[in-house]
mmCIF file of C-alpha atoms in Angstrom:
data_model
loop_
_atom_site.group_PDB
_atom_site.id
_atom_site.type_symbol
_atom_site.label_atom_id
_atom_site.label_comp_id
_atom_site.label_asym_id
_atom_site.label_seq_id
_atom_site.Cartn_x
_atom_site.Cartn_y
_atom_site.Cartn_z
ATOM 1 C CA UNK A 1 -61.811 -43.670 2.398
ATOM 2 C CA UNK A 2 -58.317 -41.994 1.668
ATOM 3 C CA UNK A 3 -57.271 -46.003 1.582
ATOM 4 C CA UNK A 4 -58.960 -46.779 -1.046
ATOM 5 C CA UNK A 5 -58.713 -43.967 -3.224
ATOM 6 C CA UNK A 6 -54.755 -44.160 -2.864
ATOM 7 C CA UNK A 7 -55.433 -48.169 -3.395
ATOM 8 C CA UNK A 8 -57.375 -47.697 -7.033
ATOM 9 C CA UNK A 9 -55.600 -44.220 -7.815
ATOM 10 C CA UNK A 10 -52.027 -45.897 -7.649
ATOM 11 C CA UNK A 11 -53.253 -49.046 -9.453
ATOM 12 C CA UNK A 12 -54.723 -46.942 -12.409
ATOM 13 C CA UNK A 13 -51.564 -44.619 -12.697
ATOM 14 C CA UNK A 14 -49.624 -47.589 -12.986
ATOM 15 C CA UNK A 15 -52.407 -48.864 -16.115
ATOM 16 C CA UNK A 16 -51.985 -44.715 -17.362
ATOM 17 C CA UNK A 17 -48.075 -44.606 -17.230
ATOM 18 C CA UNK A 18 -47.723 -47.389 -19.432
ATOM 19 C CA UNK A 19 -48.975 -45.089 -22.292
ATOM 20 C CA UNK A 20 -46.395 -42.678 -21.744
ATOM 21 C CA UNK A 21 -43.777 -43.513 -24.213
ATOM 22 C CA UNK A 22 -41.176 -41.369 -21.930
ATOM 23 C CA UNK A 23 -41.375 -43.524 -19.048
ATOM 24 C CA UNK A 24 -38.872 -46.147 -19.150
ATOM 25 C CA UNK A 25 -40.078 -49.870 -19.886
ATOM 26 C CA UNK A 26 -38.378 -51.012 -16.924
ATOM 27 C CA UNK A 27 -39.758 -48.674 -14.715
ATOM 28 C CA UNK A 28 -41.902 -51.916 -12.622
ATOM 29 C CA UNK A 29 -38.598 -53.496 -12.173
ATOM 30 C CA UNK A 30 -36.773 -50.441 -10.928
ATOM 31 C CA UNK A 31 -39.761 -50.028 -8.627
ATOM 32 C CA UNK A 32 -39.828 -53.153 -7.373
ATOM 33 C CA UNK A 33 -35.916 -53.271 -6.021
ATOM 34 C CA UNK A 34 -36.418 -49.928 -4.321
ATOM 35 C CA UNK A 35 -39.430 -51.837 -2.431
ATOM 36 C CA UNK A 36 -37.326 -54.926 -1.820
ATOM 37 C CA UNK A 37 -33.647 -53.194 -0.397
ATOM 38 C CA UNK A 38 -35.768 -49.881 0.803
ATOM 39 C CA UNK A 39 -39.360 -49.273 2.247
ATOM 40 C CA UNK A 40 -39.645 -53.193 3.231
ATOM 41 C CA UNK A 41 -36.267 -53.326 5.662
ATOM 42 C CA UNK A 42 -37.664 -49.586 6.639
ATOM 43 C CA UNK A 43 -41.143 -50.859 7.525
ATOM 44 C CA UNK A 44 -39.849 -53.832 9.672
ATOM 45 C CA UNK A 45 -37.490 -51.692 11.667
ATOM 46 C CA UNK A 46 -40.433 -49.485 12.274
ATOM 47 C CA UNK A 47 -42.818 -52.366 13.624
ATOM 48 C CA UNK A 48 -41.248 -55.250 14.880
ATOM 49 C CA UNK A 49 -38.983 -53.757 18.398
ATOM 50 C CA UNK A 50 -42.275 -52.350 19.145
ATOM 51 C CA UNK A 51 -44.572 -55.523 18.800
ATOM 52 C CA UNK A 52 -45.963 -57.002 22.418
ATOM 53 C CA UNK A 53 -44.362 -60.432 22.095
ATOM 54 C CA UNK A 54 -46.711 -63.337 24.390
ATOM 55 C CA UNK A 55 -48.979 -65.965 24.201
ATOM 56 C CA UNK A 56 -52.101 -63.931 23.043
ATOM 57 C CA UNK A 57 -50.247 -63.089 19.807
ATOM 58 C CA UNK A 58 -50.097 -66.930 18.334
ATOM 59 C CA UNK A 59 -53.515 -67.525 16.823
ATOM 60 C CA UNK A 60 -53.272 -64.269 14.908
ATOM 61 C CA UNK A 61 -49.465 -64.309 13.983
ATOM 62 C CA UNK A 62 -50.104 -68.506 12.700
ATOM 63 C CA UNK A 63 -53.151 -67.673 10.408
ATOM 64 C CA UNK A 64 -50.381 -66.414 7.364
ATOM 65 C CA UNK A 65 -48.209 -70.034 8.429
ATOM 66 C CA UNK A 66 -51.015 -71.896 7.826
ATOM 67 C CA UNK A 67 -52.666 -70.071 4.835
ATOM 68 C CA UNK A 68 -49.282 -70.396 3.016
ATOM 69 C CA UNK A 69 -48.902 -73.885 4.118
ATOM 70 C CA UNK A 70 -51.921 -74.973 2.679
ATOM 71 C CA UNK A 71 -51.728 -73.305 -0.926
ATOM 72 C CA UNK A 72 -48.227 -75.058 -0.990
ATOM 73 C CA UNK A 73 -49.949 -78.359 -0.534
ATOM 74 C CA UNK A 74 -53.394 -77.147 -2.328
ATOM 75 C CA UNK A 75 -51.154 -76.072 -5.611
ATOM 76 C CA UNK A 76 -48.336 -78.985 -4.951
ATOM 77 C CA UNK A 77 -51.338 -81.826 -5.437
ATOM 78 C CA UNK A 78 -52.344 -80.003 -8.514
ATOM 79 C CA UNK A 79 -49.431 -79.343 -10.285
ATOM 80 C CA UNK A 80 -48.180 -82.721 -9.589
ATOM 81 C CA UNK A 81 -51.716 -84.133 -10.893
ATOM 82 C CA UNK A 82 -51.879 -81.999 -13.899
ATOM 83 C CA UNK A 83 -48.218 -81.663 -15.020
ATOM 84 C CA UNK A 84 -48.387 -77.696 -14.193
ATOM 85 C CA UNK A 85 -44.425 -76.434 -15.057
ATOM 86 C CA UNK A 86 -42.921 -75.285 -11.928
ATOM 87 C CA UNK A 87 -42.765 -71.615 -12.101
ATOM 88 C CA UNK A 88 -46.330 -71.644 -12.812
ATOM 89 C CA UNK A 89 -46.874 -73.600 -9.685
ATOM 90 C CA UNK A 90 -44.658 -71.576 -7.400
ATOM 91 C CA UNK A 91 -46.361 -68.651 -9.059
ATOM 92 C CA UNK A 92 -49.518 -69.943 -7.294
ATOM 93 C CA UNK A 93 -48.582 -70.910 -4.355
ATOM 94 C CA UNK A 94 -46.791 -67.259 -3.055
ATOM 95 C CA UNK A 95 -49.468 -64.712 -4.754
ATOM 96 C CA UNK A 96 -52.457 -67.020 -3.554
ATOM 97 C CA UNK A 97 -50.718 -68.413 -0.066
ATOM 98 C CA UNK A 98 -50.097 -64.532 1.082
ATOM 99 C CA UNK A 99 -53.630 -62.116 2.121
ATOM 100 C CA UNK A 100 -52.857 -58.681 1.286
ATOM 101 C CA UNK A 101 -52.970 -57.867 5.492
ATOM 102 C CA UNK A 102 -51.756 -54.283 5.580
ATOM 103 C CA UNK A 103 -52.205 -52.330 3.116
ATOM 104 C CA UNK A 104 -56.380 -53.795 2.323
ATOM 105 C CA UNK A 105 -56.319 -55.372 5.206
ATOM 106 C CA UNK A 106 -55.629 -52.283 7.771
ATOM 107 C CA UNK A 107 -57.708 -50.013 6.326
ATOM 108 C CA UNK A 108 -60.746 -52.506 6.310
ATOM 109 C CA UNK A 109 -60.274 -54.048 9.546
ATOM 110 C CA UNK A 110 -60.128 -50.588 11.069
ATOM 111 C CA UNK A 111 -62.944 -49.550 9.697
ATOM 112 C CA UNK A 112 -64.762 -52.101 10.463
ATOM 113 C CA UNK A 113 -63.211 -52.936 14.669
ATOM 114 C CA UNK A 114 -62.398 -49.449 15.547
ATOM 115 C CA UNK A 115 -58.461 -47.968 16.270
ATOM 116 C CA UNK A 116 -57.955 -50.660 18.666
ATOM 117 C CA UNK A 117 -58.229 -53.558 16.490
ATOM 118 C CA UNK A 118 -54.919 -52.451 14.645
ATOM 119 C CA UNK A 119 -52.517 -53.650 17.143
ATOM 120 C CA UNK A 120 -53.718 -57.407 16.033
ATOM 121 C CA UNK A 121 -53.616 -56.497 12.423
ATOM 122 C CA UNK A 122 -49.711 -55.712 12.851
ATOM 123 C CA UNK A 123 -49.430 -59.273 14.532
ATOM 124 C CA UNK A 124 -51.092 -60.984 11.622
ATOM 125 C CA UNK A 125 -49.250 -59.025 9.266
ATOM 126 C CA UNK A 126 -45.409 -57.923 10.569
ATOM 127 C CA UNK A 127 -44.324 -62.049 12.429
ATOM 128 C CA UNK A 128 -46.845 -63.530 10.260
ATOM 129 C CA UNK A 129 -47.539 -62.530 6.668
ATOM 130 C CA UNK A 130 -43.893 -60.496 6.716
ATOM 131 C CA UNK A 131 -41.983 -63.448 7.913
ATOM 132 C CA UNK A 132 -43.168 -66.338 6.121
ATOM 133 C CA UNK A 133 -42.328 -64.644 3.049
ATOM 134 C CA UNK A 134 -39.044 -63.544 4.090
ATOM 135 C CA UNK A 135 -38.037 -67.345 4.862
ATOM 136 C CA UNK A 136 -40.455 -69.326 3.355
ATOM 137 C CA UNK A 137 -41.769 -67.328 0.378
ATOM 138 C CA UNK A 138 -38.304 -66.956 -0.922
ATOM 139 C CA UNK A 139 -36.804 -70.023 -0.208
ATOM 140 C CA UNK A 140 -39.672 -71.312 -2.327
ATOM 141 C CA UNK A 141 -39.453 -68.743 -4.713
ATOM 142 C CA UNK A 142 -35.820 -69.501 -5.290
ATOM 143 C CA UNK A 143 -36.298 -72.999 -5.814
ATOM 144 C CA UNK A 144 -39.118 -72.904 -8.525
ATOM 145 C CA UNK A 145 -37.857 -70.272 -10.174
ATOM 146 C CA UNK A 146 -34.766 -72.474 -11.726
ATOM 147 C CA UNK A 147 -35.829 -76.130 -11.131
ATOM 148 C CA UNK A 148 -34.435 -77.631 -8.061
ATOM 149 C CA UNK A 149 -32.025 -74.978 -5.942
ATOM 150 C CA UNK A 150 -29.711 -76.530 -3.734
ATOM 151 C CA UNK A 151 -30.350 -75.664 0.444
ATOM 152 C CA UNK A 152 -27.086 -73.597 0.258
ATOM 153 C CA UNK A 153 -28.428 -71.837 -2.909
ATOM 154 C CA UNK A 154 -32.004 -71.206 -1.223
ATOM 155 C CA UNK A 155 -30.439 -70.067 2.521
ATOM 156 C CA UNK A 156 -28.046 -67.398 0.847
ATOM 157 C CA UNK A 157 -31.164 -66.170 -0.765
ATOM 158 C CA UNK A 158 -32.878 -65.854 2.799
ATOM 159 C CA UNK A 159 -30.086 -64.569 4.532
ATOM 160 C CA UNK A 160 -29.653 -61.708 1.968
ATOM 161 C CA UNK A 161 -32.993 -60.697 1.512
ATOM 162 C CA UNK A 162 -32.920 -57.192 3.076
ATOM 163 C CA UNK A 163 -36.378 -57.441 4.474
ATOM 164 C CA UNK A 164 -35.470 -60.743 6.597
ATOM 165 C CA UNK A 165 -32.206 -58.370 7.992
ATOM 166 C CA UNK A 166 -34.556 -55.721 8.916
ATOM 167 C CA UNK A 167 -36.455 -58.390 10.898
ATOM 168 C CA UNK A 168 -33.795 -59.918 12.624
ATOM 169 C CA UNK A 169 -32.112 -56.736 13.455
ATOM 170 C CA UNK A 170 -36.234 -55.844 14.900
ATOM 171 C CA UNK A 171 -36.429 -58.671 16.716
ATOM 172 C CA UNK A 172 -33.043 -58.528 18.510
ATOM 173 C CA UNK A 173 -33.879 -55.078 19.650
ATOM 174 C CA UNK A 174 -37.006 -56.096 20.924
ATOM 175 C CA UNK A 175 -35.767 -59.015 22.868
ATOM 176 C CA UNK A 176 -33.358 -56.242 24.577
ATOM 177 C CA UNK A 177 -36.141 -53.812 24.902
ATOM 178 C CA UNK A 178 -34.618 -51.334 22.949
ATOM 179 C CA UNK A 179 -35.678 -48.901 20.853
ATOM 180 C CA UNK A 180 -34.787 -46.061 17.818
ATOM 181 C CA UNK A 181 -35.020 -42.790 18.477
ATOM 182 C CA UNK A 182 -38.169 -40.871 17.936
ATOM 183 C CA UNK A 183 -36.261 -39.261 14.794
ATOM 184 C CA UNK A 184 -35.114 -42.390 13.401
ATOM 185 C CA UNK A 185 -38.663 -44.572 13.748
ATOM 186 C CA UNK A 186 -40.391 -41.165 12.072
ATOM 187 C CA UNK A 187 -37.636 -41.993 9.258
ATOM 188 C CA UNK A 188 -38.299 -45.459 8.937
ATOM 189 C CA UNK A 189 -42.102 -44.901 9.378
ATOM 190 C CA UNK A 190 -41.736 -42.572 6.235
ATOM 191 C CA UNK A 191 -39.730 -44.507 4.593
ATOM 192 C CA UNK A 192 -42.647 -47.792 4.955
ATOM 193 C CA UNK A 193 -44.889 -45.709 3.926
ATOM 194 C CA UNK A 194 -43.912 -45.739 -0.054
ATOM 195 C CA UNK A 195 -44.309 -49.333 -0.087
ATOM 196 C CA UNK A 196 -48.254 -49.410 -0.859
ATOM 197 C CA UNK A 197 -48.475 -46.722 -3.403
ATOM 198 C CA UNK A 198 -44.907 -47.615 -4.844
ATOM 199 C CA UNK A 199 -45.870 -51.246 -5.519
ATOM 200 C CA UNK A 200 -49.647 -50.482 -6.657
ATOM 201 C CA UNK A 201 -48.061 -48.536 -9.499
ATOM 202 C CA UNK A 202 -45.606 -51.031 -10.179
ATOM 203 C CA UNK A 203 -48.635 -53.544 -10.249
ATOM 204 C CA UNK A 204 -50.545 -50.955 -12.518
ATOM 205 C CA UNK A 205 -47.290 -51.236 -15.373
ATOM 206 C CA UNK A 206 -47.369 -54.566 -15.522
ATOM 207 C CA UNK A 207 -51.005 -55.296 -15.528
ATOM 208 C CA UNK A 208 -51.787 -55.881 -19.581
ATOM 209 C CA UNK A 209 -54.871 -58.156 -19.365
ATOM 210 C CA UNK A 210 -55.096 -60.645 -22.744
ATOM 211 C CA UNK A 211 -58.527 -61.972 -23.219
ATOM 212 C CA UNK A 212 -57.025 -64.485 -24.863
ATOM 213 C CA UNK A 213 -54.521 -65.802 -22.329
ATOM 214 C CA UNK A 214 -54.210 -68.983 -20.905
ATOM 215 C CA UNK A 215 -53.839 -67.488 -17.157
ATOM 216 C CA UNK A 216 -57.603 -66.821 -16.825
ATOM 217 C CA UNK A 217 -58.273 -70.442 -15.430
ATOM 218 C CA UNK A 218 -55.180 -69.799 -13.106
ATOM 219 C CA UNK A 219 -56.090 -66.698 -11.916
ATOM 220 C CA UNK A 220 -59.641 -68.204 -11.260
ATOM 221 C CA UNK A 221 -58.879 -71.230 -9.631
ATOM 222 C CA UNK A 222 -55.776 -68.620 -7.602
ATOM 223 C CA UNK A 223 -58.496 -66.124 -6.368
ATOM 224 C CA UNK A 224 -60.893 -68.910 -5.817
ATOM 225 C CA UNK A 225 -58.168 -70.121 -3.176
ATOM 226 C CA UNK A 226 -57.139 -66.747 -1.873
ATOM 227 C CA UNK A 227 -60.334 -65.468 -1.504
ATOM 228 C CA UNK A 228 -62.967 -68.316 -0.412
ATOM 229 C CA UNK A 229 -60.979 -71.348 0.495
ATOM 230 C CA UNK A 230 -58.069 -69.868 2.798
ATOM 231 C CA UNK A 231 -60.956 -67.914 4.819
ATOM 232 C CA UNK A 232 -63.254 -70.980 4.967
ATOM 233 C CA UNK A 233 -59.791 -73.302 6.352
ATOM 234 C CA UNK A 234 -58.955 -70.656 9.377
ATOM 235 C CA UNK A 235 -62.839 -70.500 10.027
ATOM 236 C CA UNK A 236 -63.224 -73.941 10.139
ATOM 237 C CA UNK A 237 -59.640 -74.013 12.606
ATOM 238 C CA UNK A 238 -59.788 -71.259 14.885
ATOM 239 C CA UNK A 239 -64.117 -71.695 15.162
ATOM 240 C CA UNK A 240 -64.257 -75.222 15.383
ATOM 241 C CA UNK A 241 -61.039 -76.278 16.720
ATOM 242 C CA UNK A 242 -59.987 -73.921 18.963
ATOM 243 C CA UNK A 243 -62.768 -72.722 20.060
ATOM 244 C CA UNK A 244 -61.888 -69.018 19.038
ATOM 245 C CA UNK A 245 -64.509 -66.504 19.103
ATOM 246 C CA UNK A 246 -65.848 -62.926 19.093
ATOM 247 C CA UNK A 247 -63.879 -60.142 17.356
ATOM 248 C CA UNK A 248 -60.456 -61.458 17.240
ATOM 249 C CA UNK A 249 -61.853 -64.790 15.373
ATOM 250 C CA UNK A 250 -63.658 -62.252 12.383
ATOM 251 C CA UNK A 251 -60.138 -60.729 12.243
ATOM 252 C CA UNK A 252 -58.599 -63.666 11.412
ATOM 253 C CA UNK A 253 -61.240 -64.987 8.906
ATOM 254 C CA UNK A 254 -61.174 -61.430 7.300
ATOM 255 C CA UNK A 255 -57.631 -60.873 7.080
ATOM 256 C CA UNK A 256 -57.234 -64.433 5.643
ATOM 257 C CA UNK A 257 -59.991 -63.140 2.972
ATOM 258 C CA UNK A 258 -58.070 -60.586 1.715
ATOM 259 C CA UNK A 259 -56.714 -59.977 -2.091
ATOM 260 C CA UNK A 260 -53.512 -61.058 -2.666
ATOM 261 C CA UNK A 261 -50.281 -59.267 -0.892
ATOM 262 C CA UNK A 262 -48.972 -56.907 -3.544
ATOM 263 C CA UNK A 263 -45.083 -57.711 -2.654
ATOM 264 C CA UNK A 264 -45.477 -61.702 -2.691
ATOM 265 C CA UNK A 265 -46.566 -60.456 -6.305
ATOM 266 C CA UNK A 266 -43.398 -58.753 -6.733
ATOM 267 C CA UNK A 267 -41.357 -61.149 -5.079
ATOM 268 C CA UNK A 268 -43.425 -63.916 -7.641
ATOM 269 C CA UNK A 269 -42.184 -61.599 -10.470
ATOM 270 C CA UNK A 270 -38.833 -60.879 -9.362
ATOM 271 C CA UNK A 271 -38.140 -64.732 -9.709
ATOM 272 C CA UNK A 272 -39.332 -65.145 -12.859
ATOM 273 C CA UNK A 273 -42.325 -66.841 -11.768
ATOM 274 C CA UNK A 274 -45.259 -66.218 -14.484
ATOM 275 C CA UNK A 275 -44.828 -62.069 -13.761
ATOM 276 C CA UNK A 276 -47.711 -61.545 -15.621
ATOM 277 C CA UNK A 277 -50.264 -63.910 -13.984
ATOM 278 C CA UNK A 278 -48.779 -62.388 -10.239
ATOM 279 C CA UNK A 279 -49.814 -59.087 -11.728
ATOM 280 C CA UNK A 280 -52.985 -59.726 -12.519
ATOM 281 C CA UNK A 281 -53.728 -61.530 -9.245
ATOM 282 C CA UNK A 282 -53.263 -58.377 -7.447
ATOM 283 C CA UNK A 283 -55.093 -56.340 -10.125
ATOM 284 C CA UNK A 284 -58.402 -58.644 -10.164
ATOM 285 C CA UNK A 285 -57.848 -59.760 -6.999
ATOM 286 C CA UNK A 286 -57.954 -56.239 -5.289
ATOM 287 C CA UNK A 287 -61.817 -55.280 -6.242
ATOM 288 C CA UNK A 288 -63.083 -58.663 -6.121
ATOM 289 C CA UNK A 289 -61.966 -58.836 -2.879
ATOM 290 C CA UNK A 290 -64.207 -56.158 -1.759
ATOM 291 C CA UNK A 291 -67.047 -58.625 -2.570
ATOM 292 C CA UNK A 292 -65.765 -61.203 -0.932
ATOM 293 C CA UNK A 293 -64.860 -59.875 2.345
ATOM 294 C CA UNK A 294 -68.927 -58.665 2.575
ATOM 295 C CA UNK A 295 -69.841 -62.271 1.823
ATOM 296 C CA UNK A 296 -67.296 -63.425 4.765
ATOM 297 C CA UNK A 297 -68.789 -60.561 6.990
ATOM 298 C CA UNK A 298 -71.941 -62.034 6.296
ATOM 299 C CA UNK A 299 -71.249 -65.398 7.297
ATOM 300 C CA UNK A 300 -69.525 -63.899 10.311
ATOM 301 C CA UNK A 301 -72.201 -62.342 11.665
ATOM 302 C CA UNK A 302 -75.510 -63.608 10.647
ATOM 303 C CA UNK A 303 -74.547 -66.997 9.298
ATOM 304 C CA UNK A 304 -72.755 -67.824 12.561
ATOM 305 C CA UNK A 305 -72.662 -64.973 15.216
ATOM 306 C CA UNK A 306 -69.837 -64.977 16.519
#
C-alpha cells in the first residue's frame, strides 16, 4: 500500500508544485538529468552483477524486446499510413513500447505472487525493459527526434548514455562473479531508490491536461496499445506458442499490462519528442492501468486458468 500512496502522492506534488510561483519552471528538466546521469547508472550497478544469468531467464527478460518491437512496427504502419510527423511517431513508439515493470509493476506483482516472485520481476525489468531502452529506445529516440540521425550520430548517443555504462560495467562484473561491497551496493541501492518518486514529480510538472488538445486520440489509441494489445500479443506467444504456463506466464502477461515506464517518458521528452503527450501517458496511463491489469487477471485466471 506504501507503493501506491508514494505512486499518486509524488504524481500530485508534481500537479501542486506547478502552482508555486517560487519553484523554478525548469524544475522537470533539472529532474529529469539527475535521473538520467544519477539514480538510473546507480540502480543498474545495484541489480545487474547480482542477476542469475541462464536459460530460465529468456522468456521473461524477451517479453520488453518484443513489446517494443511490436509498437515500433504497430506505430511505424500508422504513421507511414497517416502521414503522422516523426517525433510524434517516435513519441509513440518508446512511451507505449516500454510497461512501467518496476516501479507499478513490483509492487503489484508482489502483491499479488508473494516475495518470491520478485526475482523474475528484476529479469523482466533490469536485461529487459532497462536494456532495450538503453540501446534501442535511444537509438530510436535520437533518430526521430531530428529527422534521420546518422549510425555514428545514434551509437555515440548509446555509448554515452550513463545508464547503458552502468550496465555494461554490471554485466562485466557479473560475468567475473564479482561484486561491490556491502557499503557501496547500500549506496547505490539508495541512490536507485530516488528514481520513482523523483520522476513521478517530474511527471506531475509537466502534466497540464488541455481538453482541447489534439493528443487525446494519441494518447487513446497509445494506452489502447500499452495496455490491451501488448498483453494480449505475449499471451497469445508465450500461451499458445510456447506453451508457457502457470505463474511465470501471468507475470509476463501482467507486467506487459502495465502503464507506461515513467523514464521512457522522460527519455521521450528529453528528445523533444511531443513532451507533453509522454507526460500525459504516464499520468492517465498510471490509474487506468489499475483497471486494466484486473481485467488481465481476470482473463488469467477464470477466462483461461492457467
Amino acid at each position: 500500500m506504501s507503493s501506491f500512496i508514494l505512486l499518486f502522492g509524488c504524481l500530485g506534488l508534481g500537479l501542486l508544485l506547478q502552482r508555486v510561483k517560487e519553484f523554478p519552471r525548469n524544475s522537470a528538466q533539472v529532474l529529469n538529468q539527475f535521473i538520467i546521469y544519477i539514480s538510473m547508472p546507480a540502480l543498474a550497478l545495484y541489480f545487474i552483477p547480482e542477476v542469475k544469468l541462464n536459460s530460465s531467464v529468456l522468456l521473461p527478460v524477451a517479453v520488453a524486446w518484443i513489446c517494443f518491437g511490436a509498437s515500433a512496427l504497430f506505430f511505424w504502419s500508422l504513421g507511414k499510413t497517416f502521414g503522422w510527423s516523426r517525433k510524434l511517431v517516435g513519441c509513440l513508439i518508446i512511451t507505449a513500447g516500454f510497461g512501467n515493470t518496476s516501479f507499478v509493476g513490483l509492487p503489484v506483482i508482489e502483491a499479488l505472487f508473494g516475495p518470491e516472485s520478485v526475482e523474475t520481476v528484476i529479469l523482466i525489468d533490469q536485461p529487459g525493459t532497462f536494456v532495450v531502452l538503453s540501446t534501442l529506445g535511444i537509438a530510436l529516440a535520437a533518430s526521430y527526434s531530428r529527422g534521420a540521425a546518422n549510425g555514428r550520430a545514434i551509437f555515440r548517443k548509446i555509448l554515452t548514455f550513463p545508464p547503458f555504462l552502468a550496465f555494461l560495467l554490471g554485466l562485466v562484473l557479473n560475468l567475473l562473479n564479482l561484486h561491490f561491497s556491502a557499503d557501496m551496493t547500500d549506496v547505490f541501492q539508495r541512490l536507485g531508490s530516488t528514481v520513482s518518486p523523483l520522476a513521478l514529480v517530474s511527471v506531475g510538472l509537466q502534466l497540464r491536461p488541455e481538453w482541447r488538445s489534439k493528443h487525446w486520440g494519441f494518447l487513446a489509441l497509445g494506452l489502447a496499445f500499452q495496455l490491451l494489445l501488448a498483453p494480449a500479443l505475449i499471451l497469445g506467444l508465450y500461451y499458445g506458442v510456447f506453451g508457457l504456463r502457470g505463474e511465470l506466464l501471468q507475470i509476463c502477461v501482467l507486467e506487459a499490462a502495465m502503464a507506461p515506464m515513467i523514464t521512457a517518458s522522460i527519455v521521450a521528452a528529453s528528445y523533444g519528442l511531443k513532451p507533453r503527450l509522454a507526460s500525459m501517458m504516464v499520468g492517465f496511463g498510471i490509474p487506468i492501468s489499475f483497471i486494466t491489469l484486473a481485467f488481465w487477471y481476470w482473463v488469467l485466471n477464470v477466462v483461461i486458468g492457467v
